[in-house]
Amino acid sequence: MPATAIDRDVEQHLRTKEIRYTPGRRAVVTGLAAAVGPRSAAELHADINNLVPLSSLYRTLAVLEEAGVIVPHFGTKGLTRYELAEWITGHHHHLICISCGAVDDIDIPAPHESEVRRLVDEIGETANFTPVNHTLDIEGKCARCQ
Amino acid sequence: MPATAIDRDVEQHLRTKEIRYTPGRRAVVTGLAAAVGPRSAAELHADINNLVPLSSLYRTLAVLEEAGVIVPHFGTKGLTRYELAEWITGHHHHLICISCGAVDDIDIPAPHESEVRRLVDEIGETANFTPVNHTLDIEGKCARCQ
DNA sequence: TTCCTTGCAAACGATTTGCATTGGA
DNA sequence: TCCAATGCAAATCGTTTGCAAGGAA
């Protein structure tokens, strides 16, 4: 029944954790896989055509987050948006246009990425803080808004 | 009446915009200036000893944000925290504890900072994007939560 | 049968708003 | 005087939870 590679990977991932991959959960994952950027509960609810009531959707999001399938993103006032975890989508950063508000995912070249990681580790060490993840968001003007 | 340099700068800044620097607003700015990292409305409310009721506090925060004195930070689920704008505090980054939720400001050494800026500029060039600002948030475990 | 999952409705916490009052310029 | 700022209470919005019903193992 898995429709896509992502779907199959998630199914496998959940099986090893003995978490059921129910139709509602599958719908959410599929919705996120189809989305361009991070989606809020309400947006997902619409995306999957009200298939799952909001309260169940929230519970589904909590389960998937706990299972490491999705990751919350706090970029907007009073709203949590979720996206598939980086082991599915790959590590990436965000370009945020201050003019039109668009958010783009961006992959940066591996050498740059490891430079960032090295910096982050160094900073953490100095501050007695154990880094688990980092977000490098770049705000500026996108190509269309120059 | 301005007590600190920050207070004086903000007073001046607001005067040019013809926005009144009332006692309530001054209290919020002073509270933020005294704080270690970004503060939520509720935290500030406590910080300034309930001097300003929450509803007015929220209005004050909106005014100060609109005026460019403070800046919102979305790092934690369901909460908006504010901090003084960078023209007041200087450029800095954030350490976000995934365990207790605390957010700390961190200055990183100038060489590191210019490395980051160089990276950001290079990334922008590649993506045909003009960087104006960047945020490097590091999520992990703080000293107390190790 | 025994859990886990779901749906509904009510509860919750953060934030916003309407409205009447206060207070500076 | 006049408009902005304030305080209170009620409303709103996103999210969470209690509880009873449905479904898979």
PDB file of N, CA and C (backbone and C1' of nucleotides) in Angstrom, chain A residues 20 40-42 54-55 58-59 78-80 82, chain D residues 13-20 22-25:
ATOM      1  N   ARG A  20       1.865   2.243  15.104  1.00  0.00           N
ATOM      2  CA  ARG A  20       1.031   1.911  13.957  1.00  0.00           C
ATOM      3  C   ARG A  20       1.006   3.032  12.926  1.00  0.00           C
ATOM      4  N   SER A  40       1.176  24.194   8.990  1.00  0.00           N
ATOM      5  CA  SER A  40       0.535  24.208  10.301  1.00  0.00           C
ATOM      6  C   SER A  40      -0.550  23.142  10.342  1.00  0.00           C
ATOM      7  N   ALA A  41      -1.046  22.868  11.550  1.00  0.00           N
ATOM      8  CA  ALA A  41      -2.111  21.876  11.697  1.00  0.00           C
ATOM      9  C   ALA A  41      -3.315  22.256  10.833  1.00  0.00           C
ATOM     10  N   ALA A  42      -3.689  23.519  10.894  1.00  0.00           N
ATOM     11  CA  ALA A  42      -4.861  23.958  10.130  1.00  0.00           C
ATOM     12  C   ALA A  42      -4.632  23.804   8.626  1.00  0.00           C
ATOM     13  N   LEU A  54      -9.374  18.007  13.482  1.00  0.00           N
ATOM     14  CA  LEU A  54      -8.224  18.730  14.020  1.00  0.00           C
ATOM     15  C   LEU A  54      -7.636  18.096  15.267  1.00  0.00           C
ATOM     16  N   SER A  55      -8.488  17.699  16.189  1.00  0.00           N
ATOM     17  CA  SER A  55      -7.942  17.171  17.449  1.00  0.00           C
ATOM     18  C   SER A  55      -7.120  15.914  17.205  1.00  0.00           C
ATOM     19  N   TYR A  58      -3.786  16.899  15.637  1.00  0.00           N
ATOM     20  CA  TYR A  58      -2.787  17.324  16.621  1.00  0.00           C
ATOM     21  C   TYR A  58      -2.154  16.123  17.303  1.00  0.00           C
ATOM     22  N   ARG A  59      -2.988  15.132  17.607  1.00  0.00           N
ATOM     23  CA  ARG A  59      -2.423  13.943  18.251  1.00  0.00           C
ATOM     24  C   ARG A  59      -1.497  13.216  17.298  1.00  0.00           C
ATOM     25  N   GLY A  78       2.582  32.617  17.058  1.00  0.00           N
ATOM     26  CA  GLY A  78       1.454  31.822  17.506  1.00  0.00           C
ATOM     27  C   GLY A  78       1.112  30.612  16.675  1.00  0.00           C
ATOM     28  N   LEU A  79       2.026  30.171  15.861  1.00  0.00           N
ATOM     29  CA  LEU A  79       1.726  29.024  15.002  1.00  0.00           C
ATOM     30  C   LEU A  79       2.912  28.075  14.979  1.00  0.00           C
ATOM     31  N   THR A  80       2.626  26.788  15.070  1.00  0.00           N
ATOM     32  CA  THR A  80       3.687  25.807  14.884  1.00  0.00           C
ATOM     33  C   THR A  80       3.469  25.116  13.549  1.00  0.00           C
ATOM     34  N   TYR A  82       4.931  22.140  10.826  1.00  0.00           N
ATOM     35  CA  TYR A  82       5.744  20.928  10.832  1.00  0.00           C
ATOM     36  C   TYR A  82       6.273  20.604   9.450  1.00  0.00           C
TER      37      TYR A  82
ATOM     38  P    DC D  13     -11.077  34.069  15.735  1.00  0.00           P
ATOM     39  O5'  DC D  13      -9.689  33.342  15.970  1.00  0.00           O
ATOM     40  C5'  DC D  13      -8.544  34.117  16.375  1.00  0.00           C
ATOM     41  C4'  DC D  13      -7.414  33.169  16.694  1.00  0.00           C
ATOM     42  C3'  DC D  13      -7.519  31.820  15.979  1.00  0.00           C
ATOM     43  O3'  DC D  13      -6.239  31.489  15.454  1.00  0.00           O
ATOM     44  C1'  DC D  13      -7.337  31.483  18.318  1.00  0.00           C
ATOM     45  P    DG D  14      -6.082  30.169  14.485  1.00  0.00           P
ATOM     46  O5'  DG D  14      -5.092  29.258  15.331  1.00  0.00           O
ATOM     47  C5'  DG D  14      -3.816  29.770  15.680  1.00  0.00           C
ATOM     48  C4'  DG D  14      -3.212  28.922  16.778  1.00  0.00           C
ATOM     49  C3'  DG D  14      -3.042  27.448  16.417  1.00  0.00           C
ATOM     50  O3'  DG D  14      -1.730  27.038  16.806  1.00  0.00           O
ATOM     51  C1'  DG D  14      -4.322  27.653  18.403  1.00  0.00           C
ATOM     52  P    DT D  15      -1.269  25.529  16.569  1.00  0.00           P
ATOM     53  O5'  DT D  15      -1.765  24.842  17.913  1.00  0.00           O
ATOM     54  C5'  DT D  15      -1.211  25.312  19.138  1.00  0.00           C
ATOM     55  C4'  DT D  15      -1.794  24.543  20.284  1.00  0.00           C
ATOM     56  C3'  DT D  15      -1.643  23.020  20.184  1.00  0.00           C
ATOM     57  O3'  DT D  15      -0.818  22.605  21.274  1.00  0.00           O
ATOM     58  C1'  DT D  15      -3.807  23.654  20.931  1.00  0.00           C
ATOM     59  P    DT D  16      -0.519  21.051  21.534  1.00  0.00           P
ATOM     60  O5'  DT D  16      -1.566  20.714  22.680  1.00  0.00           O
ATOM     61  C5'  DT D  16      -1.630  21.566  23.811  1.00  0.00           C
ATOM     62  C4'  DT D  16      -2.624  21.019  24.812  1.00  0.00           C
ATOM     63  C3'  DT D  16      -2.495  19.521  25.093  1.00  0.00           C
ATOM     64  O3'  DT D  16      -2.504  19.373  26.503  1.00  0.00           O
ATOM     65  C1'  DT D  16      -4.724  20.054  24.511  1.00  0.00           C
ATOM     66  P    DT D  17      -2.301  17.920  27.170  1.00  0.00           P
ATOM     67  O5'  DT D  17      -3.779  17.515  27.625  1.00  0.00           O
ATOM     68  C5'  DT D  17      -4.605  18.499  28.208  1.00  0.00           C
ATOM     69  C4'  DT D  17      -5.957  17.904  28.541  1.00  0.00           C
ATOM     70  C3'  DT D  17      -5.951  16.395  28.854  1.00  0.00           C
ATOM     71  O3'  DT D  17      -6.818  16.181  29.954  1.00  0.00           O
ATOM     72  C1'  DT D  17      -7.455  16.821  27.104  1.00  0.00           C
ATOM     73  P    DG D  18      -6.814  14.789  30.757  1.00  0.00           P
ATOM     74  O5'  DG D  18      -8.372  14.479  30.866  1.00  0.00           O
ATOM     75  C5'  DG D  18      -9.300  15.551  31.118  1.00  0.00           C
ATOM     76  C4'  DG D  18     -10.721  15.022  31.071  1.00  0.00           C
ATOM     77  C3'  DG D  18     -10.889  13.569  31.512  1.00  0.00           C
ATOM     78  O3'  DG D  18     -12.185  13.417  32.094  1.00  0.00           O
ATOM     79  C1'  DG D  18     -11.363  13.752  29.196  1.00  0.00           C
ATOM     80  P    DC D  19     -12.619  11.986  32.730  1.00  0.00           P
ATOM     81  O5'  DC D  19     -13.534  11.390  31.567  1.00  0.00           O
ATOM     82  C5'  DC D  19     -14.474  12.236  30.892  1.00  0.00           C
ATOM     83  C4'  DC D  19     -15.122  11.461  29.760  1.00  0.00           C
ATOM     84  C3'  DC D  19     -15.177   9.942  29.994  1.00  0.00           C
ATOM     85  O3'  DC D  19     -16.426   9.448  29.528  1.00  0.00           O
ATOM     86  C1'  DC D  19     -14.134  10.382  27.953  1.00  0.00           C
ATOM     87  P    DA D  20     -16.968   7.989  30.096  1.00  0.00           P
ATOM     88  O5'  DA D  20     -17.879   7.535  28.889  1.00  0.00           O
ATOM     89  C5'  DA D  20     -18.540   8.513  28.067  1.00  0.00           C
ATOM     90  C4'  DA D  20     -18.474   8.054  26.624  1.00  0.00           C
ATOM     91  C3'  DA D  20     -18.757   6.559  26.436  1.00  0.00           C
ATOM     92  O3'  DA D  20     -19.574   6.382  25.292  1.00  0.00           O
ATOM     93  C1'  DA D  20     -16.671   7.104  25.484  1.00  0.00           C
ATOM     94  P    DG D  22     -19.166   2.862  18.293  1.00  0.00           P
ATOM     95  O5'  DG D  22     -17.715   2.723  17.655  1.00  0.00           O
ATOM     96  C5'  DG D  22     -17.200   3.787  16.859  1.00  0.00           C
ATOM     97  C4'  DG D  22     -15.875   3.362  16.264  1.00  0.00           C
ATOM     98  C3'  DG D  22     -15.896   2.010  15.558  1.00  0.00           C
ATOM     99  O3'  DG D  22     -15.094   2.126  14.388  1.00  0.00           O
ATOM    100  C1'  DG D  22     -14.302   1.968  17.313  1.00  0.00           C
ATOM    101  P    DG D  23     -15.039   0.894  13.327  1.00  0.00           P
ATOM    102  O5'  DG D  23     -13.502   0.485  13.330  1.00  0.00           O
ATOM    103  C5'  DG D  23     -12.590   1.043  14.245  1.00  0.00           C
ATOM    104  C4'  DG D  23     -11.211   0.469  14.041  1.00  0.00           C
ATOM    105  C3'  DG D  23     -11.178  -0.873  13.321  1.00  0.00           C
ATOM    106  O3'  DG D  23      -9.882  -1.046  12.795  1.00  0.00           O
ATOM    107  C1'  DG D  23     -10.649  -1.207  15.578  1.00  0.00           C
ATOM    108  P    DA D  24      -9.574  -2.253  11.747  1.00  0.00           P
ATOM    109  O5'  DA D  24      -8.204  -2.758  12.348  1.00  0.00           O
ATOM    110  C5'  DA D  24      -7.089  -1.859  12.457  1.00  0.00           C
ATOM    111  C4'  DA D  24      -6.065  -2.418  13.414  1.00  0.00           C
ATOM    112  C3'  DA D  24      -5.577  -3.823  13.045  1.00  0.00           C
ATOM    113  O3'  DA D  24      -4.189  -3.897  13.303  1.00  0.00           O
ATOM    114  C1'  DA D  24      -6.518  -3.858  15.207  1.00  0.00           C
ATOM    115  P    DA D  25      -3.349  -5.157  12.860  1.00  0.00           P
ATOM    116  O5'  DA D  25      -3.023  -5.868  14.247  1.00  0.00           O
ATOM    117  C5'  DA D  25      -2.076  -5.266  15.135  1.00  0.00           C
ATOM    118  C4'  DA D  25      -2.008  -6.066  16.422  1.00  0.00           C
ATOM    119  C3'  DA D  25      -1.534  -7.514  16.230  1.00  0.00           C
ATOM    120  O3'  DA D  25      -0.733  -7.897  17.332  1.00  0.00           O
ATOM    121  C1'  DA D  25      -3.676  -7.500  17.226  1.00  0.00           C
TER     122       DA D  25
END
